[in-house]
PDB file of C-alpha atoms in Angstrom:
ATOM      1  CA  MET A  23     -13.472 -26.356  20.598  1.00 52.00           C
ATOM      2  CA  ASN A  24     -14.322 -25.569  17.074  1.00 81.00           C
ATOM      3  CA  ARG A  25     -16.840 -27.599  17.347  1.00 93.00           C
ATOM      4  CA  TYR A  26     -18.614 -25.137  18.937  1.00 97.00           C
ATOM      5  CA  HIS A  27     -17.402 -22.208  16.295  1.00 98.00           C
ATOM      6  CA  LEU A  28     -19.910 -23.017  13.346  1.00 97.00           C
ATOM      7  CA  PRO A  29     -18.702 -20.308  10.420  1.00 97.00           C
ATOM      8  CA  ALA A  30     -20.989 -19.027   8.404  1.00 97.00           C
ATOM      9  CA  ARG A  31     -22.294 -21.429   5.760  1.00 97.00           C
ATOM     10  CA  THR A  32     -20.390 -24.251   6.869  1.00 96.00           C
ATOM     11  CA  THR A  33     -23.849 -25.859   8.130  1.00 97.00           C
ATOM     12  CA  GLU A  34     -26.092 -24.783   5.417  1.00 97.00           C
ATOM     13  CA  ASP A  35     -28.285 -27.759   3.615  1.00 97.00           C
ATOM     14  CA  GLY A  36     -30.838 -26.684   0.398  1.00 96.00           C
ATOM     15  CA  LEU A  37     -32.620 -23.235   1.401  1.00 96.00           C
ATOM     16  CA  TYR A  38     -31.383 -23.041   4.983  1.00 98.00           C
ATOM     17  CA  ASP A  39     -27.820 -21.270   5.088  1.00 97.00           C
ATOM     18  CA  THR A  40     -27.151 -22.332   8.745  1.00 98.00           C
ATOM     19  CA  VAL A  41     -28.366 -25.761  10.059  1.00 98.00           C
ATOM     20  CA  VAL A  42     -28.145 -26.620  13.877  1.00 98.00           C
ATOM     21  CA  THR A  43     -30.321 -29.527  15.357  1.00 98.00           C
ATOM     22  CA  PRO A  44     -30.163 -31.186  19.132  1.00 98.00           C
ATOM     23  CA  ALA A  45     -28.173 -33.995  17.428  1.00 97.00           C
ATOM     24  CA  THR A  46     -25.918 -32.147  15.547  1.00 97.00           C
ATOM     25  CA  ALA A  47     -25.324 -30.049  18.539  1.00 97.00           C
ATOM     26  CA  GLY A  48     -24.813 -32.389  20.868  1.00 97.00           C
ATOM     27  CA  TRP A  49     -27.661 -31.379  23.272  1.00 97.00           C
ATOM     28  CA  THR A  50     -31.625 -32.455  23.604  1.00 97.00           C
ATOM     29  CA  HIS A  51     -33.835 -29.276  22.836  1.00 98.00           C
ATOM     30  CA  SER A  52     -32.577 -26.180  21.584  1.00 98.00           C
ATOM     31  CA  GLY A  53     -32.405 -25.443  17.271  1.00 98.00           C
ATOM     32  CA  LEU A  54     -31.874 -23.012  14.346  1.00 99.00           C
ATOM     33  CA  LYS A  55     -32.295 -23.091  10.527  1.00 98.00           C
ATOM     34  CA  ILE A  56     -31.888 -19.796   8.646  1.00 98.00           C
ATOM     35  CA  LEU A  57     -34.291 -19.615   5.809  1.00 98.00           C
ATOM     36  CA  GLU A  58     -33.039 -18.122   2.598  1.00 98.00           C
ATOM     37  CA  LEU A  59     -36.064 -17.437  -0.435  1.00 98.00           C
ATOM     38  CA  GLU A  60     -35.577 -15.734  -3.343  1.00 98.00           C
ATOM     39  CA  PRO A  61     -38.564 -13.407  -5.007  1.00 98.00           C
ATOM     40  CA  GLY A  62     -41.694 -15.198  -4.819  1.00 98.00           C
ATOM     41  CA  GLY A  63     -40.062 -18.755  -3.301  1.00 98.00           C
ATOM     42  CA  ALA A  64     -41.708 -20.771  -0.488  1.00 98.00           C
ATOM     43  CA  HIS A  65     -40.888 -23.545   1.264  1.00 98.00           C
ATOM     44  CA  THR A  66     -42.711 -26.064   3.625  1.00 98.00           C
ATOM     45  CA  PHE A  67     -41.019 -27.708   6.084  1.00 98.00           C
ATOM     46  CA  ALA A  68     -42.958 -29.943   9.361  1.00 98.00           C
ATOM     47  CA  THR A  69     -42.273 -29.018  12.880  1.00 98.00           C
ATOM     48  CA  GLY A  70     -42.152 -32.682  14.071  1.00 98.00           C
ATOM     49  CA  THR A  71     -41.347 -32.483  18.070  1.00 98.00           C
ATOM     50  CA  ALA A  72     -40.382 -29.082  18.286  1.00 98.00           C
ATOM     51  CA  GLU A  73     -42.219 -26.265  18.280  1.00 98.00           C
ATOM     52  CA  HIS A  74     -41.234 -22.950  15.678  1.00 98.00           C
ATOM     53  CA  LEU A  75     -40.787 -19.584  15.706  1.00 98.00           C
ATOM     54  CA  VAL A  76     -40.703 -18.310  12.204  1.00 98.00           C
ATOM     55  CA  LEU A  77     -38.565 -14.583  12.720  1.00 98.00           C
ATOM     56  CA  PRO A  78     -37.959 -12.224   9.724  1.00 98.00           C
ATOM     57  CA  LEU A  79     -34.001 -11.067   9.348  1.00 98.00           C
ATOM     58  CA  THR A  80     -34.631  -9.069   6.094  1.00 98.00           C
ATOM     59  CA  GLY A  81     -37.788  -8.907   3.747  1.00 98.00           C
ATOM     60  CA  SER A  82     -41.287 -10.039   4.567  1.00 98.00           C
ATOM     61  CA  CYS A  83     -43.424 -13.367   4.116  1.00 98.00           C
ATOM     62  CA  GLU A  84     -46.492 -14.880   4.123  1.00 98.00           C
ATOM     63  CA  THR A  85     -46.543 -17.999   7.120  1.00 98.00           C
ATOM     64  CA  VAL A  86     -48.977 -20.750   6.993  1.00 98.00           C
ATOM     65  CA  VAL A  87     -49.735 -22.618   9.945  1.00 98.00           C
ATOM     66  CA  ASP A  88     -51.822 -25.839   9.133  1.00 95.00           C
ATOM     67  CA  GLY A  89     -54.233 -23.597   7.122  1.00 95.00           C
ATOM     68  CA  LEU A  90     -53.832 -20.599   9.606  1.00 97.00           C
ATOM     69  CA  ARG A  91     -52.653 -18.029   7.574  1.00 98.00           C
ATOM     70  CA  ILE A  92     -50.361 -15.150   9.066  1.00 98.00           C
ATOM     71  CA  PRO A  93     -48.129 -12.918   7.241  1.00 98.00           C
ATOM     72  CA  LEU A  94     -45.406 -10.978   8.542  1.00 98.00           C
ATOM     73  CA  ARG A  95     -44.434  -7.766   7.206  1.00 98.00           C
ATOM     74  CA  GLY A  96     -41.158  -7.920   8.617  1.00 98.00           C
ATOM     75  CA  ARG A  97     -38.355  -5.355   8.312  1.00 98.00           C
ATOM     76  CA  ARG A  98     -35.303  -3.947   6.451  1.00 98.00           C
ATOM     77  CA  ASP A  99     -32.858  -5.771   7.910  1.00 98.00           C
ATOM     78  CA  VAL A 100     -31.841  -6.912  11.686  1.00 98.00           C
ATOM     79  CA  PHE A 101     -30.927  -3.527  12.622  1.00 98.00           C
ATOM     80  CA  ALA A 102     -33.769  -1.513  11.346  1.00 97.00           C
ATOM     81  CA  ALA A 103     -36.171  -2.614  14.423  1.00 97.00           C
ATOM     82  CA  ALA A 104     -38.213  -4.975  16.360  1.00 98.00           C
ATOM     83  CA  THR A 105     -40.476  -7.177  13.605  1.00 98.00           C
ATOM     84  CA  ASP A 106     -43.255  -8.916  13.845  1.00 98.00           C
ATOM     85  CA  PHE A 107     -43.122 -13.399  13.652  1.00 98.00           C
ATOM     86  CA  ALA A 108     -45.294 -16.104  13.636  1.00 98.00           C
ATOM     87  CA  TYR A 109     -45.672 -18.995  15.919  1.00 98.00           C
ATOM     88  CA  ALA A 110     -45.863 -22.581  14.901  1.00 98.00           C
ATOM     89  CA  PRO A 111     -46.273 -25.573  17.313  1.00 98.00           C
ATOM     90  CA  ARG A 112     -45.195 -29.379  17.763  1.00 98.00           C
ATOM     91  CA  ASP A 113     -47.070 -31.684  14.838  1.00 98.00           C
ATOM     92  CA  ALA A 114     -47.652 -29.212  12.491  1.00 98.00           C
ATOM     93  CA  GLU A 115     -47.081 -28.404   8.822  1.00 98.00           C
ATOM     94  CA  VAL A 116     -45.538 -24.659   8.073  1.00 98.00           C
ATOM     95  CA  THR A 117     -45.417 -22.492   5.017  1.00 98.00           C
ATOM     96  CA  VAL A 118     -43.004 -19.533   4.728  1.00 98.00           C
ATOM     97  CA  ALA A 119     -43.643 -18.146   0.582  1.00 98.00           C
ATOM     98  CA  SER A 120     -42.064 -14.519   0.271  1.00 98.00           C
ATOM     99  CA  ALA A 121     -43.091 -12.323  -2.644  1.00 98.00           C
ATOM    100  CA  THR A 122     -39.670  -9.996  -2.274  1.00 95.00           C
ATOM    101  CA  GLY A 123     -36.851 -12.754  -1.356  1.00 98.00           C
ATOM    102  CA  GLY A 124     -35.740 -12.512   2.202  1.00 98.00           C
ATOM    103  CA  ARG A 125     -33.862 -14.337   5.530  1.00 98.00           C
ATOM    104  CA  PHE A 126     -36.246 -16.034   7.874  1.00 98.00           C
ATOM    105  CA  ALA A 127     -34.944 -17.532  11.187  1.00 98.00           C
ATOM    106  CA  LEU A 128     -36.652 -20.281  11.853  1.00 99.00           C
ATOM    107  CA  ALA A 129     -35.931 -21.172  15.940  1.00 99.00           C
ATOM    108  CA  SER A 130     -36.937 -23.869  17.377  1.00 98.00           C
ATOM    109  CA  ALA A 131     -37.097 -25.974  20.838  1.00 98.00           C
ATOM    110  CA  GLU A 132     -37.867 -29.753  21.207  1.00 98.00           C
ATOM    111  CA  CYS A 133     -41.062 -29.746  23.353  1.00 98.00           C
ATOM    112  CA  GLU A 134     -44.114 -31.576  24.863  1.00 96.00           C
ATOM    113  CA  ALA A 135     -47.294 -29.762  24.703  1.00 97.00           C
ATOM    114  CA  ARG A 136     -48.927 -28.125  21.958  1.00 98.00           C
ATOM    115  CA  LEU A 137     -50.101 -24.397  21.593  1.00 98.00           C
ATOM    116  CA  PRO A 138     -52.087 -23.041  19.063  1.00 98.00           C
ATOM    117  CA  ALA A 139     -50.334 -21.065  15.895  1.00 98.00           C
ATOM    118  CA  ARG A 140     -50.729 -17.474  16.265  1.00 98.00           C
ATOM    119  CA  HIS A 141     -49.057 -13.783  15.207  1.00 98.00           C
ATOM    120  CA  GLY A 142     -47.000 -11.701  17.808  1.00 98.00           C
ATOM    121  CA  PRO A 143     -46.979  -8.216  16.177  1.00 98.00           C
ATOM    122  CA  ALA A 144     -43.989  -5.946  16.345  1.00 98.00           C
ATOM    123  CA  ASP A 145     -45.312  -3.753  18.277  1.00 97.00           C
ATOM    124  CA  ALA A 146     -45.966  -5.802  21.600  1.00 98.00           C
ATOM    125  CA  VAL A 147     -41.942  -7.065  21.549  1.00 98.00           C
ATOM    126  CA  PRO A 148     -40.433  -5.232  24.443  1.00 98.00           C
ATOM    127  CA  VAL A 149     -37.771  -3.463  23.593  1.00 98.00           C
ATOM    128  CA  GLU A 150     -34.787  -2.754  26.759  1.00 96.00           C
ATOM    129  CA  ASP A 151     -31.845  -0.975  26.462  1.00 96.00           C
ATOM    130  CA  ARG A 152     -29.346  -2.912  28.886  1.00 95.00           C
ATOM    131  CA  GLY A 153     -26.346  -1.668  30.606  1.00 95.00           C
ATOM    132  CA  ALA A 154     -24.946   1.747  30.136  1.00 94.00           C
ATOM    133  CA  GLY A 155     -21.540   3.244  28.763  1.00 94.00           C
ATOM    134  CA  ASN A 156     -19.267   0.629  26.653  1.00 95.00           C
ATOM    135  CA  CYS A 157     -21.704  -2.062  28.314  1.00 96.00           C
ATOM    136  CA  ALA A 158     -25.061  -0.591  26.389  1.00 97.00           C
ATOM    137  CA  ARG A 159     -26.817  -2.725  23.761  1.00 98.00           C
ATOM    138  CA  ARG A 160     -30.709  -3.126  23.227  1.00 98.00           C
ATOM    139  CA  VAL A 161     -32.654  -6.294  23.453  1.00 98.00           C
ATOM    140  CA  ARG A 162     -35.763  -7.726  21.843  1.00 98.00           C
ATOM    141  CA  GLY A 163     -37.657  -9.844  23.891  1.00 98.00           C
ATOM    142  CA  TYR A 164     -39.694 -11.783  21.597  1.00 98.00           C
ATOM    143  CA  CYS A 165     -40.688 -14.929  23.315  1.00 98.00           C
ATOM    144  CA  MET A 166     -39.470 -14.823  26.537  1.00 98.00           C
ATOM    145  CA  PRO A 167     -41.102 -15.556  30.245  1.00 97.00           C
ATOM    146  CA  GLY A 168     -43.880 -13.165  30.167  1.00 94.00           C
ATOM    147  CA  THR A 169     -43.706 -12.177  27.152  1.00 96.00           C
ATOM    148  CA  PHE A 170     -44.844 -14.419  25.027  1.00 98.00           C
ATOM    149  CA  GLU A 171     -46.182 -18.257  25.681  1.00 98.00           C
ATOM    150  CA  ALA A 172     -44.266 -21.184  24.242  1.00 98.00           C
ATOM    151  CA  ASP A 173     -43.880 -24.404  26.069  1.00 98.00           C
ATOM    152  CA  ARG A 174     -39.670 -24.692  25.696  1.00 98.00           C
ATOM    153  CA  LEU A 175     -38.870 -21.806  23.373  1.00 98.00           C
ATOM    154  CA  LEU A 176     -37.418 -18.884  24.482  1.00 98.00           C
ATOM    155  CA  VAL A 177     -35.853 -16.371  21.825  1.00 98.00           C
ATOM    156  CA  CYS A 178     -34.166 -12.783  21.919  1.00 98.00           C
ATOM    157  CA  GLU A 179     -32.230 -10.320  20.415  1.00 98.00           C
ATOM    158  CA  VAL A 180     -29.536  -7.617  20.965  1.00 98.00           C
ATOM    159  CA  VAL A 181     -28.272  -5.139  19.173  1.00 98.00           C
ATOM    160  CA  THR A 182     -24.822  -3.896  20.452  1.00 98.00           C
ATOM    161  CA  PRO A 183     -23.320  -0.875  18.967  1.00 98.00           C
ATOM    162  CA  GLY A 184     -19.685  -0.752  17.480  1.00 98.00           C
ATOM    163  CA  GLY A 185     -17.449  -0.771  19.958  1.00 98.00           C
ATOM    164  CA  ASN A 186     -19.683  -2.073  23.361  1.00 98.00           C
ATOM    165  CA  TRP A 187     -19.665  -5.349  25.022  1.00 98.00           C
ATOM    166  CA  SER A 188     -22.962  -7.340  25.259  1.00 98.00           C
ATOM    167  CA  SER A 189     -23.827 -10.847  26.724  1.00 97.00           C
ATOM    168  CA  TYR A 190     -21.270  -8.670  30.005  1.00 97.00           C
ATOM    169  CA  PRO A 191     -21.141  -9.291  32.848  1.00 97.00           C
ATOM    170  CA  PRO A 192     -20.472 -13.291  31.613  1.00 98.00           C
ATOM    171  CA  HIS A 193     -23.275 -15.110  33.052  1.00 98.00           C
ATOM    172  CA  LYS A 194     -24.216 -19.312  32.907  1.00 97.00           C
ATOM    173  CA  HIS A 195     -26.772 -21.343  33.287  1.00 97.00           C
ATOM    174  CA  ASP A 196     -26.226 -24.777  33.268  1.00 96.00           C
ATOM    175  CA  GLU A 197     -27.643 -25.337  37.254  1.00 95.00           C
ATOM    176  CA  GLU A 198     -31.079 -26.142  38.159  1.00 94.00           C
ATOM    177  CA  GLY A 199     -32.048 -24.192  41.255  1.00 92.00           C
ATOM    178  CA  GLU A 200     -33.378 -20.722  42.564  1.00 92.00           C
ATOM    179  CA  ASP A 201     -30.980 -19.174  40.759  1.00 94.00           C
ATOM    180  CA  GLU A 202     -30.386 -20.687  37.762  1.00 96.00           C
ATOM    181  CA  SER A 203     -32.012 -22.510  35.073  1.00 97.00           C
ATOM    182  CA  VAL A 204     -30.389 -25.364  32.382  1.00 97.00           C
ATOM    183  CA  LEU A 205     -30.767 -23.422  28.869  1.00 98.00           C
ATOM    184  CA  GLU A 206     -28.781 -24.549  25.830  1.00 98.00           C
ATOM    185  CA  GLU A 207     -28.216 -21.589  23.682  1.00 98.00           C
ATOM    186  CA  ILE A 208     -27.412 -20.293  20.328  1.00 98.00           C
ATOM    187  CA  TYR A 209     -25.713 -17.368  19.398  1.00 98.00           C
ATOM    188  CA  TYR A 210     -26.576 -16.481  15.801  1.00 98.00           C
ATOM    189  CA  PHE A 211     -24.464 -13.459  14.860  1.00 98.00           C
ATOM    190  CA  GLU A 212     -24.524 -10.855  12.212  1.00 98.00           C
ATOM    191  CA  THR A 213     -22.592  -7.313  11.978  1.00 98.00           C
ATOM    192  CA  ASP A 214     -24.101  -3.886   9.855  1.00 98.00           C
ATOM    193  CA  ARG A 215     -21.513  -3.880   7.035  1.00 98.00           C
ATOM    194  CA  PRO A 216     -20.078  -7.033   5.177  1.00 97.00           C
ATOM    195  CA  GLU A 217     -16.137  -6.779   6.404  1.00 98.00           C
ATOM    196  CA  GLY A 218     -17.694  -6.214   9.824  1.00 98.00           C
ATOM    197  CA  PHE A 219     -16.584  -8.898  12.827  1.00 98.00           C
ATOM    198  CA  ALA A 220     -16.689  -9.326  16.538  1.00 98.00           C
ATOM    199  CA  PHE A 221     -15.025 -11.349  19.676  1.00 98.00           C
ATOM    200  CA  HIS A 222     -16.843 -13.919  21.846  1.00 98.00           C
ATOM    201  CA  ARG A 223     -16.542 -15.601  24.577  1.00 98.00           C
ATOM    202  CA  VAL A 224     -17.164 -19.110  26.421  1.00 98.00           C
ATOM    203  CA  TYR A 225     -15.713 -20.538  29.476  1.00 98.00           C
ATOM    204  CA  GLY A 226     -16.134 -23.244  32.021  1.00 96.00           C
ATOM    205  CA  THR A 227     -15.223 -24.254  35.310  1.00 92.00           C
ATOM    206  CA  PRO A 228     -12.774 -26.937  36.499  1.00 92.00           C
ATOM    207  CA  GLU A 229     -15.457 -29.351  36.574  1.00 93.00           C
ATOM    208  CA  ARG A 230     -17.301 -28.924  33.097  1.00 95.00           C
ATOM    209  CA  PRO A 231     -14.271 -27.389  30.930  1.00 96.00           C
ATOM    210  CA  ILE A 232     -15.123 -25.384  27.809  1.00 96.00           C
ATOM    211  CA  ASP A 233     -13.079 -22.666  26.119  1.00 96.00           C
ATOM    212  CA  VAL A 234     -13.760 -20.497  23.019  1.00 97.00           C
ATOM    213  CA  THR A 235     -12.424 -17.533  22.035  1.00 97.00           C
ATOM    214  CA  ALA A 236     -13.911 -16.786  18.333  1.00 97.00           C
ATOM    215  CA  GLU A 237     -13.840 -14.369  15.970  1.00 98.00           C
ATOM    216  CA  VAL A 238     -17.382 -14.348  14.769  1.00 98.00           C
ATOM    217  CA  ARG A 239     -18.578 -12.576  11.245  1.00 98.00           C
ATOM    218  CA  SER A 240     -21.944 -12.186   9.735  1.00 98.00           C
ATOM    219  CA  GLY A 241     -23.843 -15.884   9.342  1.00 98.00           C
ATOM    220  CA  ASP A 242     -21.668 -17.328  12.260  1.00 98.00           C
ATOM    221  CA  VAL A 243     -23.101 -19.389  15.384  1.00 98.00           C
ATOM    222  CA  VAL A 244     -21.338 -19.890  17.794  1.00 98.00           C
ATOM    223  CA  LEU A 245     -22.867 -23.024  20.501  1.00 98.00           C
ATOM    224  CA  VAL A 246     -22.909 -23.184  24.617  1.00 98.00           C
ATOM    225  CA  PRO A 247     -23.755 -26.415  25.847  1.00 98.00           C
ATOM    226  CA  HIS A 248     -22.721 -24.596  29.196  1.00 97.00           C
ATOM    227  CA  GLY A 249     -20.123 -22.816  30.989  1.00 98.00           C
ATOM    228  CA  TRP A 250     -20.084 -18.586  31.186  1.00 98.00           C
ATOM    229  CA  HIS A 251     -20.564 -16.691  28.181  1.00 98.00           C
ATOM    230  CA  GLY A 252     -20.144 -13.437  27.236  1.00 97.00           C
ATOM    231  CA  PRO A 253     -18.606 -10.833  26.391  1.00 98.00           C
ATOM    232  CA  SER A 254     -20.003 -10.535  22.857  1.00 98.00           C
ATOM    233  CA  ALA A 255     -17.395  -7.498  21.808  1.00 98.00           C
ATOM    234  CA  ALA A 256     -18.195  -5.438  18.685  1.00 98.00           C
ATOM    235  CA  ALA A 257     -15.558  -3.870  16.833  1.00 98.00           C
ATOM    236  CA  PRO A 258     -15.319  -0.059  16.803  1.00 98.00           C
ATOM    237  CA  GLY A 259     -16.991   1.097  13.831  1.00 98.00           C
ATOM    238  CA  TYR A 260     -19.325  -2.155  12.875  1.00 98.00           C
ATOM    239  CA  ASP A 261     -22.908  -2.727  15.354  1.00 98.00           C
ATOM    240  CA  LEU A 262     -22.903  -6.463  16.150  1.00 98.00           C
ATOM    241  CA  TYR A 263     -26.758  -8.273  15.752  1.00 98.00           C
ATOM    242  CA  TYR A 264     -27.290 -11.530  17.908  1.00 98.00           C
ATOM    243  CA  LEU A 265     -29.979 -13.782  18.102  1.00 98.00           C
ATOM    244  CA  ASN A 266     -30.277 -16.208  20.967  1.00 98.00           C
ATOM    245  CA  VAL A 267     -32.438 -19.228  20.290  1.00 98.00           C
ATOM    246  CA  MET A 268     -32.435 -21.037  23.907  1.00 98.00           C
ATOM    247  CA  ALA A 269     -33.910 -24.387  25.647  1.00 98.00           C
ATOM    248  CA  GLY A 270     -33.107 -26.909  28.060  1.00 96.00           C
ATOM    249  CA  PRO A 271     -34.786 -29.532  29.788  1.00 92.00           C
ATOM    250  CA  GLY A 272     -35.982 -28.089  33.184  1.00 85.00           C
ATOM    251  CA  GLY A 273     -39.732 -28.263  34.520  1.00 83.00           C
ATOM    252  CA  GLU A 274     -40.264 -25.217  34.153  1.00 92.00           C
ATOM    253  CA  ARG A 275     -39.781 -22.401  31.189  1.00 96.00           C
ATOM    254  CA  ALA A 276     -37.257 -19.742  33.020  1.00 96.00           C
ATOM    255  CA  TRP A 277     -34.940 -17.601  32.213  1.00 97.00           C
ATOM    256  CA  ARG A 278     -32.399 -17.420  35.547  1.00 97.00           C
ATOM    257  CA  ILE A 279     -28.651 -16.519  34.831  1.00 97.00           C
ATOM    258  CA  THR A 280     -25.607 -16.581  37.445  1.00 97.00           C
ATOM    259  CA  ASP A 281     -22.458 -13.685  36.610  1.00 97.00           C
ATOM    260  CA  ASP A 282     -19.263 -14.357  36.878  1.00 97.00           C
ATOM    261  CA  PRO A 283     -18.508 -13.272  40.572  1.00 96.00           C
ATOM    262  CA  ALA A 284     -15.286 -12.195  39.595  1.00 97.00           C
ATOM    263  CA  HIS A 285     -17.174  -9.202  37.443  1.00 97.00           C
ATOM    264  CA  ALA A 286     -20.728  -9.356  38.814  1.00 96.00           C
ATOM    265  CA  TRP A 287     -19.521  -5.933  40.419  1.00 96.00           C
ATOM    266  CA  ILE A 288     -19.586  -4.292  36.681  1.00 95.00           C
ATOM    267  CA  ARG A 289     -23.422  -4.320  36.182  1.00 93.00           C
ATOM    268  CA  ASP A 290     -24.046  -2.351  39.872  1.00 92.00           C
ATOM    269  CA  THR A 291     -22.086   0.592  38.482  1.00 91.00           C
ATOM    270  CA  TRP A 292     -24.741   0.712  35.490  1.00 90.00           C
ATOM    271  CA  THR A 293     -27.238   2.027  37.853  1.00 79.00           C
ATOM    272  CA  ALA A 294     -24.303   3.584  40.038  1.00 60.00           C
ATOM    273  CA  GLY A 295     -23.519   5.493  36.503  1.00 53.00           C
ATOM    274  CA  GLU A 296     -19.874   4.594  36.592  1.00 46.00           C
ATOM    275  CA  ALA A 297     -19.933   2.319  33.568  1.00 40.00           C
ATOM    276  CA  ARG A 298     -16.666   2.666  31.352  1.00 37.00           C
TER     277      ARG A 298
END
């Protein structure tokens, strides 16, 4: 199952530390590249048939989409706060330039509609504290249904304090219906210290087996084509960050999940004040 755990820089290509495309992942829609620029550096790329989000991980940049200038103030690092971002449609040319240097996530989804390029301000990003006790974490919903318009792309990020579990209870989104939507998902991880680590779990059903238990470190990626996923367990002493990129073939852009029935009861304890 190593094909689903991509250690840091094992997919690097030129200025990209990480490259995940639908073709390399073995699915149809979701993609992610991590662009690293030196001070004064710039990079131009074509979006092709995929819409993109340019999301600063560290540093600031100026993004130009088909001639439209979108300055991004960015942030010190992923643990500091939410960032502003730029949306680039399919069939566009994008330039990312950074006077100070930095690292920038290019989240993408194959799509049909061509929407206008836009700036997503940091102060408009919904920030939600989920869970309780050692299941507490903070979620930043950049490009989710109801928070920012896109054709297929869904993007959020999660910060989990050291010793806590997130993506928990384990859940899945691999069937189309009232309670689920089909979404391929990319997890990109960072920790707040270079020696930090965490663990991530993906497991399937008898009909669609998958079995991943990965020790993840900064720059690692885990692919979730289907199956229950979670927890993401942050080792004590090391705060954990992950970026989620999702997209799928369904007719509706929606994030609907089903908890693993064996562990769904845990969600109820958050409101009852009994989480442990």
